mmCIF file of C-alpha atoms in Angstrom:
data_model
loop_
_atom_site.group_PDB
_atom_site.id
_atom_site.type_symbol
_atom_site.label_atom_id
_atom_site.label_comp_id
_atom_site.label_asym_id
_atom_site.label_seq_id
_atom_site.Cartn_x
_atom_site.Cartn_y
_atom_site.Cartn_z
ATOM 1 C CA MET A 1 -104.913 43.623 117.966
ATOM 2 C CA PRO A 2 -108.241 44.937 116.710
ATOM 3 C CA PHE A 3 -111.490 44.259 118.501
ATOM 4 C CA VAL A 4 -114.659 43.980 116.455
ATOM 5 C CA ASN A 5 -118.218 43.742 117.742
ATOM 6 C CA ILE A 6 -120.881 42.811 115.206
ATOM 7 C CA ARG A 7 -124.529 43.107 116.189
ATOM 8 C CA ILE A 8 -127.190 41.473 114.045
ATOM 9 C CA THR A 9 -130.712 40.122 114.311
ATOM 10 C CA PRO A 10 -130.510 36.319 114.530
ATOM 11 C CA ASP A 11 -132.307 35.397 111.260
ATOM 12 C CA GLY A 12 -130.353 32.882 109.279
ATOM 13 C CA ALA A 13 -127.077 33.316 111.086
ATOM 14 C CA THR A 14 -125.947 29.693 111.337
ATOM 15 C CA ALA A 15 -122.698 28.700 113.039
ATOM 16 C CA GLU A 16 -121.156 28.339 109.565
ATOM 17 C CA LYS A 17 -122.209 31.825 108.504
ATOM 18 C CA LYS A 18 -120.908 33.310 111.719
ATOM 19 C CA ALA A 19 -117.566 31.537 111.270
ATOM 20 C CA GLU A 20 -117.403 32.945 107.733
ATOM 21 C CA LEU A 21 -118.101 36.431 109.045
ATOM 22 C CA ILE A 22 -115.352 36.132 111.671
ATOM 23 C CA ARG A 23 -112.866 34.917 109.072
ATOM 24 C CA GLY A 24 -113.864 37.636 106.622
ATOM 25 C CA VAL A 25 -113.574 40.587 108.981
ATOM 26 C CA THR A 26 -110.258 39.315 110.346
ATOM 27 C CA GLU A 27 -108.858 39.090 106.796
ATOM 28 C CA LEU A 28 -110.223 42.534 105.965
ATOM 29 C CA LEU A 29 -108.345 44.085 108.890
ATOM 30 C CA ARG A 30 -105.157 42.341 107.804
ATOM 31 C CA ASP A 31 -105.555 43.422 104.168
ATOM 32 C CA VAL A 32 -106.582 47.030 104.763
ATOM 33 C CA LEU A 33 -104.605 47.958 107.872
ATOM 34 C CA GLY A 34 -102.003 45.210 108.218
ATOM 35 C CA LYS A 35 -103.462 44.058 111.543
ATOM 36 C CA ASN A 36 -102.268 40.745 112.917
ATOM 37 C CA PRO A 37 -105.020 38.092 112.581
ATOM 38 C CA ALA A 38 -103.655 36.124 115.569
ATOM 39 C CA THR A 39 -104.705 38.858 117.984
ATOM 40 C CA THR A 40 -107.861 40.033 116.219
ATOM 41 C CA VAL A 41 -110.916 39.404 118.389
ATOM 42 C CA VAL A 42 -114.458 39.368 116.970
ATOM 43 C CA ILE A 43 -117.642 39.085 119.035
ATOM 44 C CA ILE A 44 -121.050 38.636 117.411
ATOM 45 C CA ASP A 45 -124.147 39.640 119.398
ATOM 46 C CA GLU A 46 -127.519 38.404 118.192
ATOM 47 C CA VAL A 47 -130.254 40.831 119.191
ATOM 48 C CA GLU A 48 -133.975 39.951 119.134
ATOM 49 C CA THR A 49 -136.128 42.045 116.782
ATOM 50 C CA ASP A 50 -138.179 43.342 119.764
ATOM 51 C CA ASN A 51 -134.974 44.856 121.147
ATOM 52 C CA TRP A 52 -133.772 46.534 117.965
ATOM 53 C CA GLY A 53 -135.191 49.849 116.841
ATOM 54 C CA ILE A 54 -134.758 51.910 113.721
ATOM 55 C CA GLY A 55 -136.805 54.917 112.636
ATOM 56 C CA GLY A 56 -138.401 55.014 116.086
ATOM 57 C CA GLU A 57 -139.995 51.567 115.922
ATOM 58 C CA THR A 58 -138.892 48.004 116.590
ATOM 59 C CA VAL A 59 -137.747 45.711 113.812
ATOM 60 C CA SER A 60 -140.609 43.398 114.907
ATOM 61 C CA ALA A 61 -143.138 46.164 114.212
ATOM 62 C CA ARG A 62 -141.563 47.056 110.862
ATOM 63 C CA ARG A 63 -141.673 43.459 109.717
ATOM 64 C CA GLY A 64 -145.199 43.031 111.047
ATOM 65 C CA ARG A 65 -146.421 45.735 108.705
ATOM 66 C CA GLY A 66 -144.300 44.463 105.828
ATOM 67 C CA ALA A 67 -141.677 47.225 105.894
ATOM 68 C CA MET B 1 -118.430 56.370 138.657
ATOM 69 C CA PRO B 2 -116.634 53.893 136.418
ATOM 70 C CA PHE B 3 -118.464 51.573 134.074
ATOM 71 C CA VAL B 4 -116.938 48.183 133.338
ATOM 72 C CA ASN B 5 -118.096 45.655 130.761
ATOM 73 C CA ILE B 6 -116.569 42.186 130.978
ATOM 74 C CA ARG B 7 -117.149 39.732 128.149
ATOM 75 C CA ILE B 8 -116.358 36.059 128.626
ATOM 76 C CA THR B 9 -117.338 32.677 127.274
ATOM 77 C CA PRO B 10 -119.760 31.056 129.757
ATOM 78 C CA ASP B 11 -117.642 28.047 130.841
ATOM 79 C CA GLY B 12 -117.553 27.690 134.576
ATOM 80 C CA ALA B 13 -118.762 31.172 135.391
ATOM 81 C CA THR B 14 -121.110 30.405 138.285
ATOM 82 C CA ALA B 15 -123.096 33.129 140.050
ATOM 83 C CA GLU B 16 -120.509 32.998 142.866
ATOM 84 C CA LYS B 17 -117.593 33.478 140.476
ATOM 85 C CA LYS B 18 -119.335 36.361 138.756
ATOM 86 C CA ALA B 19 -120.052 38.020 142.123
ATOM 87 C CA GLU B 20 -116.361 37.612 142.987
ATOM 88 C CA LEU B 21 -115.360 39.206 139.695
ATOM 89 C CA ILE B 22 -117.685 42.168 140.269
ATOM 90 C CA ARG B 23 -116.324 42.685 143.787
ATOM 91 C CA GLY B 24 -112.734 42.360 142.603
ATOM 92 C CA VAL B 25 -112.910 44.822 139.740
ATOM 93 C CA THR B 26 -114.785 47.350 141.889
ATOM 94 C CA GLU B 27 -112.078 47.133 144.561
ATOM 95 C CA LEU B 28 -109.361 47.428 141.925
ATOM 96 C CA LEU B 29 -110.829 50.699 140.633
ATOM 97 C CA ARG B 30 -111.015 52.037 144.189
ATOM 98 C CA ASP B 31 -107.427 50.987 144.976
ATOM 99 C CA VAL B 32 -105.767 52.122 141.754
ATOM 100 C CA LEU B 33 -107.755 55.237 140.850
ATOM 101 C CA GLY B 34 -109.662 56.113 144.013
ATOM 102 C CA LYS B 35 -113.021 55.530 142.299
ATOM 103 C CA ASN B 36 -116.105 55.347 144.510
ATOM 104 C CA PRO B 37 -117.370 51.730 144.746
ATOM 105 C CA ALA B 38 -120.939 52.914 145.403
ATOM 106 C CA THR B 39 -121.283 54.231 141.850
ATOM 107 C CA THR B 40 -119.130 51.648 140.047
ATOM 108 C CA VAL B 41 -121.230 49.633 137.609
ATOM 109 C CA VAL B 42 -120.078 46.281 136.191
ATOM 110 C CA ILE B 43 -121.873 44.296 133.495
ATOM 111 C CA ILE B 44 -120.807 40.776 132.522
ATOM 112 C CA ASP B 45 -121.796 39.469 129.087
ATOM 113 C CA GLU B 46 -121.498 35.747 128.438
ATOM 114 C CA VAL B 47 -120.872 35.058 124.769
ATOM 115 C CA GLU B 48 -121.299 31.627 123.144
ATOM 116 C CA THR B 49 -118.162 30.118 121.633
ATOM 117 C CA ASP B 50 -119.780 30.125 118.159
ATOM 118 C CA ASN B 51 -120.034 33.913 118.418
ATOM 119 C CA TRP B 52 -116.471 34.599 119.578
ATOM 120 C CA GLY B 53 -113.608 34.680 117.127
ATOM 121 C CA ILE B 54 -109.881 34.953 117.535
ATOM 122 C CA GLY B 55 -107.219 34.394 114.907
ATOM 123 C CA GLY B 56 -109.921 34.347 112.244
ATOM 124 C CA GLU B 57 -111.810 31.344 113.595
ATOM 125 C CA THR B 58 -114.461 30.720 116.243
ATOM 126 C CA VAL B 59 -113.561 29.559 119.723
ATOM 127 C CA SER B 60 -115.790 26.518 118.983
ATOM 128 C CA ALA B 61 -113.572 25.603 116.029
ATOM 129 C CA ARG B 62 -110.346 26.133 117.991
ATOM 130 C CA ARG B 63 -111.551 23.909 120.784
ATOM 131 C CA GLY B 64 -112.834 21.312 118.338
ATOM 132 C CA ARG B 65 -109.337 20.835 116.961
ATOM 133 C CA GLY B 66 -107.762 20.953 120.418
ATOM 134 C CA ALA B 67 -106.220 24.430 120.135
ATOM 135 C CA MET C 1 -109.909 35.220 125.977
ATOM 136 C CA PRO C 2 -111.898 37.769 127.944
ATOM 137 C CA PHE C 3 -112.539 41.259 126.694
ATOM 138 C CA VAL C 4 -112.843 44.074 129.222
ATOM 139 C CA ASN C 5 -113.893 47.649 128.561
ATOM 140 C CA ILE C 6 -113.351 50.127 131.386
ATOM 141 C CA ARG C 7 -114.866 53.581 131.109
ATOM 142 C CA ILE C 8 -113.733 56.331 133.461
ATOM 143 C CA THR C 9 -113.545 60.104 133.646
ATOM 144 C CA PRO C 10 -109.936 61.159 132.909
ATOM 145 C CA ASP C 11 -109.019 62.736 136.295
ATOM 146 C CA GLY C 12 -105.721 61.438 137.564
ATOM 147 C CA ALA C 13 -105.490 58.433 135.285
ATOM 148 C CA THR C 14 -101.807 58.549 134.367
ATOM 149 C CA ALA C 15 -100.227 56.043 132.009
ATOM 150 C CA GLU C 16 -98.829 54.245 135.076
ATOM 151 C CA LYS C 17 -102.236 53.992 136.743
ATOM 152 C CA LYS C 18 -103.821 52.720 133.561
ATOM 153 C CA ALA C 19 -101.076 50.095 133.173
ATOM 154 C CA GLU C 20 -101.727 49.037 136.785
ATOM 155 C CA LEU C 21 -105.446 48.740 136.077
ATOM 156 C CA ILE C 22 -104.826 46.601 132.991
ATOM 157 C CA ARG C 23 -102.487 44.313 134.917
ATOM 158 C CA GLY C 24 -104.894 44.066 137.843
ATOM 159 C CA VAL C 25 -108.002 43.179 135.878
ATOM 160 C CA THR C 26 -106.081 40.634 133.791
ATOM 161 C CA GLU C 27 -104.819 38.930 136.970
ATOM 162 C CA LEU C 28 -108.310 39.012 138.463
ATOM 163 C CA LEU C 29 -109.750 37.137 135.482
ATOM 164 C CA ARG C 30 -106.978 34.556 135.739
ATOM 165 C CA ASP C 31 -107.458 34.119 139.503
ATOM 166 C CA VAL C 32 -111.260 34.014 139.576
ATOM 167 C CA LEU C 33 -112.108 32.260 136.312
ATOM 168 C CA GLY C 34 -108.825 30.727 135.162
ATOM 169 C CA LYS C 35 -108.759 32.896 132.036
ATOM 170 C CA ASN C 36 -105.531 32.998 130.041
ATOM 171 C CA PRO C 37 -103.782 36.384 130.519
ATOM 172 C CA ALA C 38 -102.070 36.109 127.112
ATOM 173 C CA THR C 39 -105.389 36.537 125.296
ATOM 174 C CA THR C 40 -107.099 38.905 127.737
ATOM 175 C CA VAL C 41 -107.778 42.261 126.078
ATOM 176 C CA VAL C 42 -108.544 45.411 128.084
ATOM 177 C CA ILE C 43 -109.575 48.753 126.605
ATOM 178 C CA ILE C 44 -109.865 51.896 128.726
ATOM 179 C CA ASP C 45 -112.061 54.733 127.468
ATOM 180 C CA GLU C 46 -111.690 58.135 129.072
ATOM 181 C CA VAL C 47 -114.944 60.085 128.901
ATOM 182 C CA GLU C 48 -115.194 63.847 129.508
ATOM 183 C CA THR C 49 -117.375 64.904 132.442
ATOM 184 C CA ASP C 50 -119.722 66.787 130.068
ATOM 185 C CA ASN C 51 -120.460 63.480 128.347
ATOM 186 C CA TRP C 52 -121.129 61.391 131.465
ATOM 187 C CA GLY C 53 -124.454 61.539 133.238
ATOM 188 C CA ILE C 54 -125.717 60.079 136.471
ATOM 189 C CA GLY C 55 -128.931 60.926 138.288
ATOM 190 C CA GLY C 56 -130.096 62.823 135.206
ATOM 191 C CA GLU C 57 -127.299 65.392 135.201
ATOM 192 C CA THR C 58 -123.751 65.578 133.892
ATOM 193 C CA VAL C 59 -120.772 64.881 136.112
ATOM 194 C CA SER C 60 -119.640 68.434 135.244
ATOM 195 C CA ALA C 61 -122.842 69.850 136.720
ATOM 196 C CA ARG C 62 -122.626 67.665 139.837
ATOM 197 C CA ARG C 63 -119.083 68.753 140.493
ATOM 198 C CA GLY C 64 -119.943 72.388 139.774
ATOM 199 C CA ARG C 65 -122.430 72.383 142.609
ATOM 200 C CA GLY C 66 -120.093 70.420 144.879
ATOM 201 C CA ALA C 67 -121.936 67.096 144.712
ATOM 202 C CA MET D 1 -127.585 58.770 112.478
ATOM 203 C CA PRO D 2 -127.246 58.269 116.223
ATOM 204 C CA PHE D 3 -126.699 54.877 117.762
ATOM 205 C CA VAL D 4 -128.111 54.193 121.213
ATOM 206 C CA ASN D 5 -127.497 51.152 123.392
ATOM 207 C CA ILE D 6 -129.734 50.779 126.439
ATOM 208 C CA ARG D 7 -128.880 48.140 129.023
ATOM 209 C CA ILE D 8 -131.443 47.159 131.640
ATOM 210 C CA THR D 9 -132.320 44.257 133.890
ATOM 211 C CA PRO D 10 -135.248 42.391 132.317
ATOM 212 C CA ASP D 11 -137.927 42.992 135.014
ATOM 213 C CA GLY D 12 -141.152 44.180 133.492
ATOM 214 C CA ALA D 13 -139.751 45.170 130.149
ATOM 215 C CA THR D 14 -142.521 43.914 127.860
ATOM 216 C CA ALA D 15 -142.335 44.240 124.086
ATOM 217 C CA GLU D 16 -144.712 47.214 124.376
ATOM 218 C CA LYS D 17 -142.529 48.979 126.935
ATOM 219 C CA LYS D 18 -139.430 48.392 124.849
ATOM 220 C CA ALA D 19 -141.166 49.780 121.752
ATOM 221 C CA GLU D 20 -142.150 52.840 123.790
ATOM 222 C CA LEU D 21 -138.547 53.291 124.920
ATOM 223 C CA ILE D 22 -137.254 53.052 121.350
ATOM 224 C CA ARG D 23 -139.803 55.597 120.154
ATOM 225 C CA GLY D 24 -139.065 57.931 123.059
ATOM 226 C CA VAL D 25 -135.308 57.996 122.738
ATOM 227 C CA THR D 26 -135.541 58.455 118.962
ATOM 228 C CA GLU D 27 -137.856 61.453 119.436
ATOM 229 C CA LEU D 28 -135.560 62.869 122.122
ATOM 230 C CA LEU D 29 -132.589 62.835 119.749
ATOM 231 C CA ARG D 30 -134.681 64.556 117.087
ATOM 232 C CA ASP D 31 -135.972 67.202 119.506
ATOM 233 C CA VAL D 32 -132.691 67.964 121.305
ATOM 234 C CA LEU D 33 -130.125 67.584 118.541
ATOM 235 C CA GLY D 34 -132.155 67.559 115.340
ATOM 236 C CA LYS D 35 -131.070 63.987 114.529
ATOM 237 C CA ASN D 36 -132.927 62.196 111.756
ATOM 238 C CA PRO D 37 -135.248 59.503 113.221
ATOM 239 C CA ALA D 38 -135.045 57.421 110.026
ATOM 240 C CA THR D 39 -131.396 56.572 110.657
ATOM 241 C CA THR D 40 -131.480 56.431 114.467
ATOM 242 C CA VAL D 41 -130.674 52.918 115.685
ATOM 243 C CA VAL D 42 -131.507 51.733 119.205
ATOM 244 C CA ILE D 43 -130.470 48.401 120.712
ATOM 245 C CA ILE D 44 -131.771 47.221 124.081
ATOM 246 C CA ASP D 45 -129.753 44.609 125.982
ATOM 247 C CA GLU D 46 -131.426 42.798 128.859
ATOM 248 C CA VAL D 47 -128.853 41.715 131.434
ATOM 249 C CA GLU D 48 -129.565 39.146 134.168
ATOM 250 C CA THR D 49 -129.264 40.416 137.739
ATOM 251 C CA ASP D 50 -126.430 37.917 138.414
ATOM 252 C CA ASN D 51 -124.417 39.646 135.690
ATOM 253 C CA TRP D 52 -124.977 43.231 136.818
ATOM 254 C CA GLY D 53 -122.982 44.728 139.661
ATOM 255 C CA ILE D 54 -123.178 47.999 141.499
ATOM 256 C CA GLY D 55 -121.393 48.966 144.705
ATOM 257 C CA GLY D 56 -119.249 45.838 144.384
ATOM 258 C CA GLU D 57 -122.101 43.340 144.558
ATOM 259 C CA THR D 58 -124.577 41.818 142.122
ATOM 260 C CA VAL D 59 -128.086 43.172 141.746
ATOM 261 C CA SER D 60 -129.261 39.665 142.726
ATOM 262 C CA ALA D 61 -127.431 39.967 146.056
ATOM 263 C CA ARG D 62 -128.728 43.490 146.702
ATOM 264 C CA ARG D 63 -132.290 42.425 146.080
ATOM 265 C CA GLY D 64 -131.819 39.273 148.154
ATOM 266 C CA ARG D 65 -131.031 41.398 151.192
ATOM 267 C CA GLY D 66 -133.760 43.902 150.395
ATOM 268 C CA ALA D 67 -131.510 46.731 149.225
ATOM 269 C CA MET E 1 -129.507 46.594 109.816
ATOM 270 C CA PRO E 2 -126.279 45.383 111.357
ATOM 271 C CA PHE E 3 -124.212 47.507 113.667
ATOM 272 C CA VAL E 4 -120.442 47.060 113.680
ATOM 273 C CA ASN E 5 -117.953 48.611 116.079
ATOM 274 C CA ILE E 6 -114.294 48.302 115.147
ATOM 275 C CA ARG E 7 -111.653 49.266 117.692
ATOM 276 C CA ILE E 8 -108.069 49.741 116.603
ATOM 277 C CA THR E 9 -104.924 51.570 117.673
ATOM 278 C CA PRO E 10 -104.555 54.677 115.470
ATOM 279 C CA ASP E 11 -101.290 53.793 113.652
ATOM 280 C CA GLY E 12 -101.605 54.297 109.951
ATOM 281 C CA ALA E 13 -105.372 54.440 109.798
ATOM 282 C CA THR E 14 -105.854 57.257 107.300
ATOM 283 C CA ALA E 15 -109.296 58.492 106.282
ATOM 284 C CA GLU E 16 -108.914 56.452 103.070
ATOM 285 C CA LYS E 17 -108.095 53.258 104.946
ATOM 286 C CA LYS E 18 -111.015 53.761 107.294
ATOM 287 C CA ALA E 19 -113.364 54.347 104.365
ATOM 288 C CA GLU E 20 -112.063 51.122 102.802
ATOM 289 C CA LEU E 21 -112.688 49.250 106.047
ATOM 290 C CA ILE E 22 -116.254 50.571 106.275
ATOM 291 C CA ARG E 23 -116.956 49.587 102.674
ATOM 292 C CA GLY E 24 -115.389 46.155 103.154
ATOM 293 C CA VAL E 25 -117.250 45.162 106.290
ATOM 294 C CA THR E 26 -120.556 46.409 104.851
ATOM 295 C CA GLU E 27 -120.036 44.268 101.731
ATOM 296 C CA LEU E 28 -119.054 41.293 103.867
ATOM 297 C CA LEU E 29 -122.316 41.462 105.810
ATOM 298 C CA ARG E 30 -124.259 41.673 102.544
ATOM 299 C CA ASP E 31 -122.368 38.743 100.995
ATOM 300 C CA VAL E 32 -122.370 36.395 104.003
ATOM 301 C CA LEU E 33 -125.717 37.168 105.628
ATOM 302 C CA GLY E 34 -127.659 39.098 102.986
ATOM 303 C CA LYS E 35 -127.790 42.211 105.182
ATOM 304 C CA ASN E 36 -128.922 45.449 103.565
ATOM 305 C CA PRO E 37 -125.945 47.813 103.079
ATOM 306 C CA ALA E 38 -128.205 50.891 103.238
ATOM 307 C CA THR E 39 -128.923 50.307 106.929
ATOM 308 C CA THR E 40 -125.541 48.885 107.961
ATOM 309 C CA VAL E 41 -123.827 51.183 110.463
ATOM 310 C CA VAL E 42 -120.093 50.978 111.200
ATOM 311 C CA ILE E 43 -118.281 52.942 113.906
ATOM 312 C CA ILE E 44 -114.489 52.934 114.205
ATOM 313 C CA ASP E 45 -112.934 53.825 117.564
ATOM 314 C CA GLU E 46 -109.240 54.667 117.664
ATOM 315 C CA VAL E 47 -107.750 53.811 121.049
ATOM 316 C CA GLU E 48 -104.367 55.101 122.259
ATOM 317 C CA THR E 49 -101.759 52.426 122.984
ATOM 318 C CA ASP E 50 -101.628 53.500 126.665
ATOM 319 C CA ASN E 51 -105.301 52.563 126.947
ATOM 320 C CA TRP E 52 -105.123 49.156 125.285
ATOM 321 C CA GLY E 53 -103.913 46.128 127.181
ATOM 322 C CA ILE E 54 -103.138 42.577 126.150
ATOM 323 C CA GLY E 55 -101.364 39.929 128.174
ATOM 324 C CA GLY E 56 -101.655 42.155 131.246
ATOM 325 C CA GLU E 57 -99.623 45.052 129.869
ATOM 326 C CA THR E 58 -100.291 48.073 127.681
ATOM 327 C CA VAL E 59 -99.549 48.050 123.977
ATOM 328 C CA SER E 60 -97.209 51.004 124.698
ATOM 329 C CA ALA E 61 -95.173 48.842 127.069
ATOM 330 C CA ARG E 62 -95.076 45.901 124.658
ATOM 331 C CA ARG E 63 -93.844 48.082 121.855
ATOM 332 C CA GLY E 64 -91.349 49.808 124.145
ATOM 333 C CA ARG E 65 -89.624 46.511 124.787
ATOM 334 C CA GLY E 66 -89.874 45.447 121.143
ATOM 335 C CA ALA E 67 -92.653 42.858 121.569
ATOM 336 C CA MET F 1 -129.834 51.013 137.296
ATOM 337 C CA PRO F 2 -129.915 51.331 133.525
ATOM 338 C CA PHE F 3 -126.837 52.094 131.480
ATOM 339 C CA VAL F 4 -127.221 54.071 128.271
ATOM 340 C CA ASN F 5 -124.577 54.742 125.650
ATOM 341 C CA ILE F 6 -125.417 57.349 123.022
ATOM 342 C CA ARG F 7 -123.159 57.724 120.007
ATOM 343 C CA ILE F 8 -123.445 60.777 117.797
ATOM 344 C CA THR F 9 -121.381 62.822 115.368
ATOM 345 C CA PRO F 10 -120.199 65.979 117.190
ATOM 346 C CA ASP F 11 -122.035 68.640 115.117
ATOM 347 C CA GLY F 12 -123.820 71.103 117.310
ATOM 348 C CA ALA F 13 -123.758 69.035 120.465
ATOM 349 C CA THR F 14 -122.977 71.746 123.027
ATOM 350 C CA ALA F 15 -122.548 70.987 126.720
ATOM 351 C CA GLU F 16 -126.111 72.295 127.249
ATOM 352 C CA LYS F 17 -127.571 70.006 124.584
ATOM 353 C CA LYS F 18 -125.734 67.016 125.998
ATOM 354 C CA ALA F 19 -126.995 67.807 129.499
ATOM 355 C CA GLU F 20 -130.524 68.006 128.079
ATOM 356 C CA LEU F 21 -130.090 64.653 126.390
ATOM 357 C CA ILE F 22 -128.862 63.041 129.614
ATOM 358 C CA ARG F 23 -131.795 64.481 131.565
ATOM 359 C CA GLY F 24 -134.277 63.418 128.891
ATOM 360 C CA VAL F 25 -133.187 59.816 128.564
ATOM 361 C CA THR F 26 -133.010 59.416 132.348
ATOM 362 C CA GLU F 27 -136.592 60.683 132.681
ATOM 363 C CA LEU F 28 -137.721 58.438 129.842
ATOM 364 C CA LEU F 29 -136.400 55.349 131.614
ATOM 365 C CA ARG F 30 -138.161 56.410 134.813
ATOM 366 C CA ASP F 31 -141.449 57.098 133.020
ATOM 367 C CA VAL F 32 -141.536 54.028 130.784
ATOM 368 C CA LEU F 33 -139.922 51.367 132.968
ATOM 369 C CA GLY F 34 -139.921 52.871 136.464
ATOM 370 C CA LYS F 35 -136.109 52.890 136.584
ATOM 371 C CA ASN F 36 -134.469 54.861 139.391
ATOM 372 C CA PRO F 37 -132.875 58.076 138.024
ATOM 373 C CA ALA F 38 -130.305 58.143 140.839
ATOM 374 C CA THR F 39 -128.557 55.048 139.461
ATOM 375 C CA THR F 40 -129.118 55.667 135.743
ATOM 376 C CA VAL F 41 -125.797 56.172 133.961
ATOM 377 C CA VAL F 42 -125.559 57.782 130.504
ATOM 378 C CA ILE F 43 -122.394 58.062 128.437
ATOM 379 C CA ILE F 44 -122.261 60.099 125.222
ATOM 380 C CA ASP F 45 -119.551 59.274 122.673
ATOM 381 C CA GLU F 46 -118.852 61.784 119.939
ATOM 382 C CA VAL F 47 -117.536 60.062 116.825
ATOM 383 C CA GLU F 48 -115.813 61.893 113.964
ATOM 384 C CA THR F 49 -117.545 61.669 110.587
ATOM 385 C CA ASP F 50 -114.497 59.898 109.088
ATOM 386 C CA ASN F 51 -115.051 57.089 111.602
ATOM 387 C CA TRP F 52 -118.783 56.613 111.082
ATOM 388 C CA GLY F 53 -120.098 54.618 108.154
ATOM 389 C CA ILE F 54 -123.567 54.013 106.798
ATOM 390 C CA GLY F 55 -124.505 52.464 103.494
ATOM 391 C CA GLY F 56 -120.900 51.398 103.015
ATOM 392 C CA GLU F 57 -119.396 54.884 103.015
ATOM 393 C CA THR F 58 -118.277 57.378 105.643
ATOM 394 C CA VAL F 59 -120.497 60.195 106.804
ATOM 395 C CA SER F 60 -117.723 62.538 105.603
ATOM 396 C CA ALA F 61 -118.060 61.157 102.077
ATOM 397 C CA ARG F 62 -121.865 61.342 102.141
ATOM 398 C CA ARG F 63 -121.796 64.955 103.231
ATOM 399 C CA GLY F 64 -119.066 65.777 100.720
ATOM 400 C CA ARG F 65 -121.352 64.766 97.864
ATOM 401 C CA GLY F 66 -124.366 66.456 99.443
ATOM 402 C CA ALA F 67 -126.182 63.298 100.555
#
């Protein structure tokens, strides 16, 4: 019955990659904690780099200066 | 003062339906727990079916095979 | 397949009240949007009044001064 | 290592304003709690006014009637 | 830079199991999407069975009747 | 009308510090984006170090080896 929310910046996250991520985390919860895959829910949120901050600055700014 | 976050896939959720959902959940919190509607906040997130997984696969995949 | 997260302060939320809330919001999503109750997940988080702020002050402080 | 999620309606939130918000909240956590800015993560979600409710109605409806 | 929030009921989730989960999901994000493990943040929330609902009833109630 | 969720490990976060954090972030949203403090909601979640991961390991483990 776990609920998982994954938040990433959108770069390169194709539908196939996202499906792989959903399958992988569902299997991980079954393998590590014995959680039932049938009721495991995973939601992926893609967040623009202007809206994501780390170290006090946006990911857009970090990338802009090559960080 | 409750805060409610509702996450759904977008299908058929018109502005009217979403307003009805917001009214309904606010009334429910007043009726069941006596919470003040004036300070009840509700946020609805619409999540694409490629980004929502259950049973280890995306909702897109489940629908594609008629599940 | 909806996911609902309800956040409240703990006062008076007995197990019975919380069960009533879960049933009510699940029925609301079925009635308003036709969502399947079997896959509707609801999580209630109870948050201490020291950890909840509105209007720039904690709920503890508001209650302390009778607001 | 704090994680902060800020949810706002989109009005007037330019990239510059959002960067300022990220910087400000990161500095606040350093100043108040001594948290390390380098590992402070901030995510801003912009939520449409049809999807945000307060007082049992959407922000769209409140604005429509001048509230 | 991903952020992952995993919500589970507490049963059997020892510190070791939780550490294994954190390591596993971090590696998954590196393997599937090339995300940097150093900045991948994972938060696990343990939610009591009275506060978790599925199918319109609490997990406590489901377990009580052997579901 | 903003909603802010701040997640921290509990160390040293007294009621006074948390109140200061709530006041500070509410003022920041008013100053940067003109948001109304009266309807700004802030929730602080304190997360045990066993349940928080970064770099693929728990904060407990990092601290245990002096990182």
